[in-house]
XYZ file of C-alpha atoms in Angstrom:
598
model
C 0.000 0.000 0.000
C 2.642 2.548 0.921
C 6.039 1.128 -1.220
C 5.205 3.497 -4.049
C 6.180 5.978 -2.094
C 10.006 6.558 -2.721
C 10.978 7.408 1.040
C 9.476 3.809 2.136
C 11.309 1.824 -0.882
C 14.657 3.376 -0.214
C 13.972 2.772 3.641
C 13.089 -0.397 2.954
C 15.585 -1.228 0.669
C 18.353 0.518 3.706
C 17.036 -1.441 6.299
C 17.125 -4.899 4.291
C 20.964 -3.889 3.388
C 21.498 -3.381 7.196
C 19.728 -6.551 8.268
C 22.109 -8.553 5.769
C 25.303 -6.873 7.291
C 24.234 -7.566 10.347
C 24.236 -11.058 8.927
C 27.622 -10.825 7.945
C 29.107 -10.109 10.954
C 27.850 -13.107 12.728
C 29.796 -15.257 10.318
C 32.991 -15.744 10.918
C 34.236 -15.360 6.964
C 31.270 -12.632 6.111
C 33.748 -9.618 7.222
C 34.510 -8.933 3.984
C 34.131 -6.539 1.085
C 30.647 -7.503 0.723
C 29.917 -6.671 4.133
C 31.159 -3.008 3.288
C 29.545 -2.818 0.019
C 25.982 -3.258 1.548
C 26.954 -0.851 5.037
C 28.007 2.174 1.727
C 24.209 0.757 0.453
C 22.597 0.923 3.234
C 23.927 4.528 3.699
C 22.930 5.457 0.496
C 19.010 4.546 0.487
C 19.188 6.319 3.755
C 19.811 9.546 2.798
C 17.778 9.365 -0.502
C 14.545 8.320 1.988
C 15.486 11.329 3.913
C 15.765 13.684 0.984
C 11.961 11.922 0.390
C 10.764 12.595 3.573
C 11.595 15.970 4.236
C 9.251 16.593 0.616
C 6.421 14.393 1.687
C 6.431 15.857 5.361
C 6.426 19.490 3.391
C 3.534 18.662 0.870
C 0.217 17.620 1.281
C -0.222 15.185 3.201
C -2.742 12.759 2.511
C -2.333 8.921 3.608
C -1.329 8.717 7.621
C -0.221 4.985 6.448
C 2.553 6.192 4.188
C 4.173 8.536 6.694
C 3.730 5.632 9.443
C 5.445 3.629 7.207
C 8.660 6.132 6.549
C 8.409 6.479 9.876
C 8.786 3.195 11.283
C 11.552 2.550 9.121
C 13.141 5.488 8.976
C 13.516 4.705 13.001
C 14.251 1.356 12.526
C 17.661 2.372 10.575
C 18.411 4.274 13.591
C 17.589 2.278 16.597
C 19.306 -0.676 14.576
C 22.327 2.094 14.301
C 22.924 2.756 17.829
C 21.317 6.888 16.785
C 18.362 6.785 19.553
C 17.827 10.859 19.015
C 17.294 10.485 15.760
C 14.992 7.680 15.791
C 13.812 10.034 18.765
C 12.693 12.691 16.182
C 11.246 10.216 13.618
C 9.059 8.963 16.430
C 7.800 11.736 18.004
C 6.498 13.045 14.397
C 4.802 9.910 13.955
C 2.813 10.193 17.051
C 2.592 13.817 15.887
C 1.258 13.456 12.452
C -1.437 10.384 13.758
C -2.967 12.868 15.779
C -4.916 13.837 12.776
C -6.465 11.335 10.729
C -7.449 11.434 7.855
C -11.043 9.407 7.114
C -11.135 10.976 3.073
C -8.549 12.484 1.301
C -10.071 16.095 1.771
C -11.201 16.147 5.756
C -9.086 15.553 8.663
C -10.697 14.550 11.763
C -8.656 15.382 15.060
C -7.398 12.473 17.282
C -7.150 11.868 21.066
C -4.661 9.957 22.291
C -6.594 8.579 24.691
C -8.419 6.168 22.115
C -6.104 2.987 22.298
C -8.611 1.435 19.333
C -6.284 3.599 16.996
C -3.677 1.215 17.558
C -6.535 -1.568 16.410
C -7.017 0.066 13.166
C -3.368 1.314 12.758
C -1.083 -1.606 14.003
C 1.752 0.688 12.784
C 1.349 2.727 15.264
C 1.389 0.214 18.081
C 4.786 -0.218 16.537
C 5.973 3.140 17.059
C 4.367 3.643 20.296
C 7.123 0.157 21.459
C 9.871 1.591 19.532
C 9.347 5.351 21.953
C 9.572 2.262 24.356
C 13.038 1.380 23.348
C 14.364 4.857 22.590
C 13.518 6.124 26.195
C 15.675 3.298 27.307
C 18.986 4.632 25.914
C 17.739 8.576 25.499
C 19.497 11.246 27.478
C 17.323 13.547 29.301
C 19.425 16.251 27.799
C 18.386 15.103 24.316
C 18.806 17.091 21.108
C 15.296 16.888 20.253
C 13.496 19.899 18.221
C 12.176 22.411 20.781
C 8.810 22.054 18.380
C 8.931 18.279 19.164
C 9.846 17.879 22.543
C 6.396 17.822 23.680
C 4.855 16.000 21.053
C 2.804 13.228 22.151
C 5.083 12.621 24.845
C 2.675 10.761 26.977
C 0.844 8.120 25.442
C -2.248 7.556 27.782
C -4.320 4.482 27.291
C -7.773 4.448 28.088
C -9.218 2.230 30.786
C -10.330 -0.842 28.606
C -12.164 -3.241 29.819
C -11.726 -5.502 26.496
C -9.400 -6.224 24.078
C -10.176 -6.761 20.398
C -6.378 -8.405 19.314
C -3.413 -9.500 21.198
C -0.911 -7.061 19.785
C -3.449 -4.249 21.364
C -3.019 -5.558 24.960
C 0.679 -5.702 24.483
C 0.608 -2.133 23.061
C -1.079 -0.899 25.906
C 0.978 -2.253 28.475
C 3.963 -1.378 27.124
C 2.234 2.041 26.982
C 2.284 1.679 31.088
C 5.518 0.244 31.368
C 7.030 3.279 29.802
C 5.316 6.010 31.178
C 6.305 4.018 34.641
C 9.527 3.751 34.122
C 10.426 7.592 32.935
C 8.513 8.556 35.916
C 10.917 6.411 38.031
C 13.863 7.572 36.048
C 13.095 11.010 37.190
C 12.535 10.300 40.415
C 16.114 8.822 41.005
C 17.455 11.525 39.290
C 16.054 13.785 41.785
C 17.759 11.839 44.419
C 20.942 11.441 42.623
C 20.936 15.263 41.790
C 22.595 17.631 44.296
C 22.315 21.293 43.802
C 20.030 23.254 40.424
C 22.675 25.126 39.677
C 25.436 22.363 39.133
C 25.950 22.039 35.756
C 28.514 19.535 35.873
C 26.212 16.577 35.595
C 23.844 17.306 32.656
C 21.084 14.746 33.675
C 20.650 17.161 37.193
C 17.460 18.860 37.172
C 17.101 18.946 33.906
C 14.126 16.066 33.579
C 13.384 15.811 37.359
C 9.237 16.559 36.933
C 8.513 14.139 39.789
C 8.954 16.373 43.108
C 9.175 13.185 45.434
C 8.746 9.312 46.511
C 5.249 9.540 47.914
C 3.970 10.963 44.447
C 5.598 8.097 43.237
C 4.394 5.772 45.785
C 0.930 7.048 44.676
C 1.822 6.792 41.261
C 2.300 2.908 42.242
C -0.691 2.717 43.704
C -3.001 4.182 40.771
C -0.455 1.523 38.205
C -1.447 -1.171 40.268
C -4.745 -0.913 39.796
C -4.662 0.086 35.811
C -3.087 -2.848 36.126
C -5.296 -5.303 37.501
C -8.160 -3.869 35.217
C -5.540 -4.584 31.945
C -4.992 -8.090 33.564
C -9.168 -8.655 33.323
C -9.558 -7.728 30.082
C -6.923 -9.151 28.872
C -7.810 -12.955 30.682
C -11.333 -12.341 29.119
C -9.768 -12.205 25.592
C -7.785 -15.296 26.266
C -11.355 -17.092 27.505
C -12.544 -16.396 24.048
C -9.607 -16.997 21.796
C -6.883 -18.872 22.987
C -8.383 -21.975 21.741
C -7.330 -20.592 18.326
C -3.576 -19.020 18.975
C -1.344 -19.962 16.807
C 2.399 -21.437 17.947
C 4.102 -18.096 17.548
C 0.841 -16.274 19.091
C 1.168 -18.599 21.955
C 4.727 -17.461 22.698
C 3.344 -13.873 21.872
C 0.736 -14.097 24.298
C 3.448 -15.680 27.026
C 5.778 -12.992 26.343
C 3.457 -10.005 27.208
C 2.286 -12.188 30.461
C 5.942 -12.068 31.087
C 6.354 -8.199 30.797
C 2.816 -8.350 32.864
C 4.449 -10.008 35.924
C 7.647 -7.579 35.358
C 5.531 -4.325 35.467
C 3.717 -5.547 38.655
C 7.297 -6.590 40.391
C 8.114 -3.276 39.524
C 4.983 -1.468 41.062
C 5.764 -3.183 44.157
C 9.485 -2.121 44.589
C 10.662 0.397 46.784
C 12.236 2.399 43.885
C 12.790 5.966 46.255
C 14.548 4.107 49.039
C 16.951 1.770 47.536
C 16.115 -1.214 49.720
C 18.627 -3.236 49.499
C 17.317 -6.129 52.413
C 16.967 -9.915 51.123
C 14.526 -9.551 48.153
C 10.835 -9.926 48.831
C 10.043 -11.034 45.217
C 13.241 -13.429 45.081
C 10.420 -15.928 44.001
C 8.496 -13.795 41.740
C 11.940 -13.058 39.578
C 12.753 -17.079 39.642
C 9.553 -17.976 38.563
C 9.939 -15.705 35.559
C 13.401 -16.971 34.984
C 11.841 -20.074 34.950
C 9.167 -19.417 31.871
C 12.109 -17.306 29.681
C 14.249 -20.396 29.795
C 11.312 -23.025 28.494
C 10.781 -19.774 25.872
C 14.327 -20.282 24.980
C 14.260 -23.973 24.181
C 10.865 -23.506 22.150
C 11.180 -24.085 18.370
C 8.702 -21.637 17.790
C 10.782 -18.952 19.744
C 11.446 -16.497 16.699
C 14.457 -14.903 17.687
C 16.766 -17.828 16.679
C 16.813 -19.654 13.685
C 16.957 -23.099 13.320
C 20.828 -22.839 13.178
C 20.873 -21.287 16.707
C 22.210 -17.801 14.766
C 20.544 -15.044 16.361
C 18.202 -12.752 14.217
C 17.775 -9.077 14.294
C 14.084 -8.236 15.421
C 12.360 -5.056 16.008
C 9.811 -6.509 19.019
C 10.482 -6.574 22.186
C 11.809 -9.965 23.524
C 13.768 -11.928 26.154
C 16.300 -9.719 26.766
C 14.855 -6.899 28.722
C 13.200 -8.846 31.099
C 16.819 -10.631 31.405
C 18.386 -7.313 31.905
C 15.412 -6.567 34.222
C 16.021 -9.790 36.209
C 19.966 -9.408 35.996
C 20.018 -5.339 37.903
C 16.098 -5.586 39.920
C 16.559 -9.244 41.533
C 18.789 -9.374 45.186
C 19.051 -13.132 44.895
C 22.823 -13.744 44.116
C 21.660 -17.536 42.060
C 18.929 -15.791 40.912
C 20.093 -12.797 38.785
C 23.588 -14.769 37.794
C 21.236 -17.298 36.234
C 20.183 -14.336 34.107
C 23.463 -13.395 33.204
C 24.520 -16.458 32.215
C 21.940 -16.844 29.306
C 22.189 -13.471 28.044
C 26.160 -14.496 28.032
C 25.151 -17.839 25.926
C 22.016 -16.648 24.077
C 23.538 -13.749 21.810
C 20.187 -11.870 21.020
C 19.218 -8.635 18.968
C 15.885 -7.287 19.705
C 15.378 -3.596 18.542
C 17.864 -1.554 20.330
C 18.597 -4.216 23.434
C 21.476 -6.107 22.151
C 22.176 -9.255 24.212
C 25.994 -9.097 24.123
C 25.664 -5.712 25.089
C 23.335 -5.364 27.148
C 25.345 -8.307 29.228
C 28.391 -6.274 29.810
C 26.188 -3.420 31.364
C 24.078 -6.123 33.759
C 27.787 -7.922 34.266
C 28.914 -4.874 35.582
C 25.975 -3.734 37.449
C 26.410 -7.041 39.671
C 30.095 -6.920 39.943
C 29.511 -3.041 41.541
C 26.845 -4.240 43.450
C 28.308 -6.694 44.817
C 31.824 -5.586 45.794
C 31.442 -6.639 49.516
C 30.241 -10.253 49.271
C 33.938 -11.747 49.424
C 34.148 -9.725 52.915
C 30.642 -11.448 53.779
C 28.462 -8.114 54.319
C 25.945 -9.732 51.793
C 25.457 -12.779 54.126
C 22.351 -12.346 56.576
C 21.655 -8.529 55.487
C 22.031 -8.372 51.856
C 23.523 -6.025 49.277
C 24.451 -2.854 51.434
C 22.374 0.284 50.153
C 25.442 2.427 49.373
C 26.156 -0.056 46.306
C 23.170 0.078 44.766
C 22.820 1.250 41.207
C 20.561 4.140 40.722
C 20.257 4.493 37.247
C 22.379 4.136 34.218
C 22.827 6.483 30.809
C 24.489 5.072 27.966
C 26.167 7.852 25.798
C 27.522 6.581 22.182
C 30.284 8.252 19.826
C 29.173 7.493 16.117
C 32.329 8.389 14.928
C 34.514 6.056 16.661
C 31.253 3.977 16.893
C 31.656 3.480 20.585
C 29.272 3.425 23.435
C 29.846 4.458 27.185
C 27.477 3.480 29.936
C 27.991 5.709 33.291
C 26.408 4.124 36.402
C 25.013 6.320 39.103
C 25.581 5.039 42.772
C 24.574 6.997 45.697
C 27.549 8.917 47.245
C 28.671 6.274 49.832
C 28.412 8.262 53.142
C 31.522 8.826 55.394
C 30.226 9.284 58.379
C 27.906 8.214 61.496
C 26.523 10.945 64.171
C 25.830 9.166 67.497
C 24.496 10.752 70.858
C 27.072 12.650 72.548
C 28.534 11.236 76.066
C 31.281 11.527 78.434
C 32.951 8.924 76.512
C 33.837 11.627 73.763
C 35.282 13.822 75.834
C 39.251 12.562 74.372
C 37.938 13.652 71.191
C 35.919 16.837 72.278
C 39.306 18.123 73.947
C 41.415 17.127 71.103
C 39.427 19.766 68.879
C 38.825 22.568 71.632
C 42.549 22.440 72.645
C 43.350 23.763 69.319
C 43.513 27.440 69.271
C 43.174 27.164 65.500
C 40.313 25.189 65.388
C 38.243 27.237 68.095
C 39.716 30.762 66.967
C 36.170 31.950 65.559
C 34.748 30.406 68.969
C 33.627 33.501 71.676
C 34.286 30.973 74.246
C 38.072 30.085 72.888
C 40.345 26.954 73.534
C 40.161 24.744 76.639
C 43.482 24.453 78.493
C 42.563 21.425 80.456
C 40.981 17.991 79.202
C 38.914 18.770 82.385
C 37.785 22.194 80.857
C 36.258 20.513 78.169
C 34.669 17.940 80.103
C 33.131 20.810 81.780
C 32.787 22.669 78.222
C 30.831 19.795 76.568
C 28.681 18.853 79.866
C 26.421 21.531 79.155
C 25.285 19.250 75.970
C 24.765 16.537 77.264
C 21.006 15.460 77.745
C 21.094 15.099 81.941
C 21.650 19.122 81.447
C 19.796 19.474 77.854
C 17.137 17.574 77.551
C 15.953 19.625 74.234
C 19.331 19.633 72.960
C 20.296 17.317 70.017
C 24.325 17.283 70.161
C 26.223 14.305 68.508
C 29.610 13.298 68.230
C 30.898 12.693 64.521
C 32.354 9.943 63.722
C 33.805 8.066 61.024
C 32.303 5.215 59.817
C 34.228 1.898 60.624
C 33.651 0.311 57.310
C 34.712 3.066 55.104
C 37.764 2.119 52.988
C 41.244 2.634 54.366
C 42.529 4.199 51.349
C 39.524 7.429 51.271
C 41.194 8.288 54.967
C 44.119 10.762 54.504
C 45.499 12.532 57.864
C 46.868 15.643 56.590
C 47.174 17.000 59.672
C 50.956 17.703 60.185
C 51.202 18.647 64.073
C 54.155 20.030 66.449
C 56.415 17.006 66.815
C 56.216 18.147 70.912
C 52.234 17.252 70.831
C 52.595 14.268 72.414
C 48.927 14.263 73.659
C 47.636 14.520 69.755
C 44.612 12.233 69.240
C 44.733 10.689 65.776
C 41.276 11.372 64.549
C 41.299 10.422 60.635
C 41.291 6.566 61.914
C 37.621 4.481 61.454
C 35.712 5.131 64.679
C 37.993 8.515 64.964
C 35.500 11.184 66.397
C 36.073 14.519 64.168
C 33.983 16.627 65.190
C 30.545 17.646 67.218
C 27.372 18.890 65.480
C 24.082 20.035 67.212
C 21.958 22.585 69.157
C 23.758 23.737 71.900
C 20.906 26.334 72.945
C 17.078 25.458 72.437
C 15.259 29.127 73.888
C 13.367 30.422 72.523
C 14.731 29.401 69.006
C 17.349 26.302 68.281
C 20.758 27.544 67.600
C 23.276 24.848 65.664
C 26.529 24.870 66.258
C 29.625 22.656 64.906
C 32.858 22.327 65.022
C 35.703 19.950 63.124
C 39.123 18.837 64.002
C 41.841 20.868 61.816
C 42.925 17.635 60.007
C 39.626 17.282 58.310
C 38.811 20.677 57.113
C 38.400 21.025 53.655
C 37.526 17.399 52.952
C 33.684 17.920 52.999
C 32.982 16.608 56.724
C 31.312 19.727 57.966
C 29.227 19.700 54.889
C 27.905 15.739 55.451
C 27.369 15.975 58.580
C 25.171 19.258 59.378
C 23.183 18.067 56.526
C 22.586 14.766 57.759
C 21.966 16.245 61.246
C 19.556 19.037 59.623
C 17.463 15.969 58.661
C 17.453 13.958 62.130
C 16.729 17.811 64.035
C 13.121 17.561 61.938
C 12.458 14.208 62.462
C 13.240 13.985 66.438
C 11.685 18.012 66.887
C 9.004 18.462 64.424
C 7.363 21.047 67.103
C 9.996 23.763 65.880
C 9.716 25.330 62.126
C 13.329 27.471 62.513
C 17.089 26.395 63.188
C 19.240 29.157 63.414
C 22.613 29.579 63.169
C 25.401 32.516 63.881
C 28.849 32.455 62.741
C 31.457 35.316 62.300
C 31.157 37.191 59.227
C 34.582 36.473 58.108
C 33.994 32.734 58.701
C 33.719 31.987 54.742
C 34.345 27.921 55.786
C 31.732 27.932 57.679
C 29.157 30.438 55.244
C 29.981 28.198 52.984
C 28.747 25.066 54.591
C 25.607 26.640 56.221
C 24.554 27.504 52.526
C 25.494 24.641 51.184
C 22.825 22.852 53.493
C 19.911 25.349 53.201
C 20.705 27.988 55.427
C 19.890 31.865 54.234
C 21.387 34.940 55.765
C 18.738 36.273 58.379
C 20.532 39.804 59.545
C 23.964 41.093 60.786
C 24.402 41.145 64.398
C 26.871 44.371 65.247
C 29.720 43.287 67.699
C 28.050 39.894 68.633
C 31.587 38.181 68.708
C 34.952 39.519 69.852
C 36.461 40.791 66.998
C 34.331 41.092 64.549
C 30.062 41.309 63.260
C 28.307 38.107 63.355
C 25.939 37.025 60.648
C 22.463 35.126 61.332
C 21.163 32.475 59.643
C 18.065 30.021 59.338
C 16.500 27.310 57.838
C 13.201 25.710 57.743
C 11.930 21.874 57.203
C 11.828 21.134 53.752
């Protein structure tokens, strides 16, 4: 219907070129001049069904089906090329363009997306709508889209059906809810991974982050799970009335979207905003589904291998996402290595999830995730939260025809704040014995280790029992090789208390003074400063202060005007310059500052 038009025959005729190079590189002797002949071919029709687009997108347009077409395979090039933006593009103007249809050749009749029986009468656009799938797999959120695109039937919404009229609808539509799931968790962690609007060093920060926090999410879960369970009825009532006729390949159709059915609820249930890392709950759920993939795997009818066992290139969505899926989401250590090891046997192309790669990046999700299991931390309390991936975003060169994959891990914390006692008091000296360290203090150094047992006693809760003071500490199992004393003391010191050592107390944080307002204060051994202690820890004790007093909406803070360390860290963790206090210390003007629960 559509190959006289000259953008889909040169598509087509790029694509087919590309399919048999892709043929040729699985053989061992098909790396030859052939091989390059049809890559310079494939190249060729390209461009001359681009030059064709561009004029049918410009005239008259007049048969949604054609453009579809040049669409679809216009992506297909580039998904099968490794250029996700570009198929990107492509896509989006699809969805664009089949929000009018046309029902004559003179009238257009406007389209909602909301009507999923488009995707009955245009199965080519089911196709498109999984391919968006794919792409927002591997997109950047700092895409270079069109600004006149980048809205453009970004959100696919499916209607509410309580019936299905074909198979390939109910697998359209929940793909549809897998991927507007999954960006929305994307977003979320990239919220969490972000750290300040302004830093522009990390181009994913901000940029996409349209989800504000984990209960909208958790709510978001909530309303999924129940589109969900109304997909899952309408879909068992269309297998009540037509199973009895599938087909072999519709049977392994229908068990793959019951497949990416159990995935999507798994992934409803997880705790995506807290990173739980604890023995998995759904350990059983993820081997049950390993279970079905592998009896998929040995079925003839499977259609991603030939009969040779050669893997084919395929433009559905198959095994290898819920491998991947299995491989990164599962905690059970048999479990998601069983994964891994048939995406390492089972070469597989399927759209833009290549097996072989797509098994380095899982490969090396485990190994980081799974650094401490020789030292047995993974043995009663599973994978330790501070190695869990967050997200991943694969970048790729298509000149040197390279791809990069960066991993985002939360920032491994340093340090542990515990309740202040006598038994501090070594430490607590150690710092206020220092006239260097306490210079900007009005109350200046303690002589005596007695002085600052008497010093620190006022904190203490037997004398404040508002307060919330805590000694800083750092953590035991923090690697050896991140702790660097740079402290160089007076060889006649010989009462110097090593602090950079694990356990080593650094420093005190907390509210010395509660009435009428709570006043922080904090203060860090000389050997750590400028090493980003201060920083960690009054933001982490910002957070406990609101949990442990939520009957207070203000924590202020003074500090010396000419205290830029200290300014520094106090805006760094929310706090805004109130007023200046005239001659409120010694020497010089003190400056105010607050914050407020976020």
């Amino acid at each position: 219907m559509c190959y006289s038009e000259p953008v889909v025959r040169y598509a087509a005729m790029s694509l087919s070129d590309l399919h048999r190079s892709f043929a040729d590189s699985l053989n061992p002797g098909g790396r030859s001049n052939n091989m390059m002949k049809r890559e310079r071919s494939a190249l060729v029709h390209y461009l001359s069904a681009l030059s064709h687009m561009k004029f049918m997108v410009r005239s008259q347009i007049r048969s949604m089906d054609s453009v579809l077409m040049a669409c679809l395979l216009l992506s297909s090039i580039e998904i099968f090329q490794g250029r996700h933006e570009a198929a990107d593009v492509h896509l989006r103007c699809a969805l664009q363009v089949s929000g009018m249809v046309g029902d004559t050749g003179l009238r257009l009749q406007r389209w909602h997306a909301s009507d999923t029986t488009m995707m009955s009468n245009h199965p080519m656009l089911g196709t498109l709508v999984r391919l968006r799938f794919q792409c927002d797999m591997f997109l950047n959120v700092s895409s270079a889209i069109p600004h006149h695109l980048a809205h453009a039937a970004q959100h696919f919404s499916p209607t509410k059906q309580n019936q299905f009229t074909s198979l390939s609808e109910a697998r359209d539509i929940l793909f549809t809810h897998i991927d507007q799931f999954t960006r929305l968790v994307n977003r979320t962690v990239l919220t969490q991974i972000a750290t300040t609007p302004g830093d522009i060093g990390d181009r994913r920060k901000y940029s996409a982050a349209m989800v504000a926090s984990g209960e909208q999410l958790r709510q978001l879960q909530v309303e999924g799970l129940s589109d969900l369970l109304r997909w899952d009825g309408a879909y068992q009532a269309f297998l009540a009335q037509h199973a009895h006729a599938f087909s072999p390949y519709e049977q392994h159709a229908a068990t793959v979207v019951e497949l990416y059915r159990d995935i999507l609820r798994i992934m409803l249930r997880l705790g995506h905003s807290k990173g739980e890392m604890a023995p998995d709950p759904f350990e059983q759920d993820f081997g049950l589904l390993l279970s079905r993939i592998q009896m998929l795997i040995s079925d003839p009818t499977e259609p991603a291998v030939t009969p040779d066992g050669q893997p084919v290139f395929t433009l559905e969505m198959g095994l290898v996402p819920l491998l991947y899926s299995i491989a990164s989401d599962c905690r059970g250590h048999a479990i998601r290595h069983a994964a891994l090891a048939i995406l390492a046997a089972s070469p597989r192309r399927e759209g833009t999830w290549d097996g072989t790669a797509v098994y380095e990046v899982a490969r090396r999700c485990v190994a980081l995730e799974e650094t401490s299991r020789l030292e047995g931390e993974m043995a009663a309390c599973g994978i330790p939260q501070r190695n869990r991936i967050l997200g991943l975003e694969a970048q790729i060169d298509l000149l040197t025809k390279k791809a990069a994959v960066i991993l985002h891990q939360a920032e491994q914390t340093r340090l542990e704040l515990v309740r202040l006692t006598m038994e501090h008091v070594a430490g607590y000296h150690a710092i206020w014995s220092d006239p260097v360290a306490t210079r900007w203090s009005a109350h200046g150094p303690c002589k005596t280790v007695e002085d600052s047992r008497a010093w620190m006693s006022d904190l203490l809760l037997d004398k404040s029992p508002m307060g919330e003071n805590y000694a800083v500490l750092l953590r035991k199992d923090i690697e050896a090789d991140s702790i660097v004393n740079r402290f160089k003391c007076d060889t006649r010191d010989t009462d110097r208390h090593d602090v950079l050592v694990h356990g080593g107390f650094i420093g005190w944080v907390g509210t010395w003074k509660t009435d009428p307002v709570p006043e922080v204060g904090m203060i860090f051994h000389r050997s750590t400063w400028g090493l980003g202690f201060a920083t960690e820890a009054l933001a982490a004790f910002t957070q406990l202060f609101w949990t442990y007093k939520p009957q207070f909406n203000v924590l202020e803070a003074y500090c010396d005007i000419e205290n830029e360390a200290s300014i520094n860290v106090l805006r760094k963790c929310g706090f805004e310059l109130v007023e200046v206090a005239k001659g409120d210390y010694p020497r010089h003007d003190s400056g105010s500052y607050g914050t407020t629960p976020q």
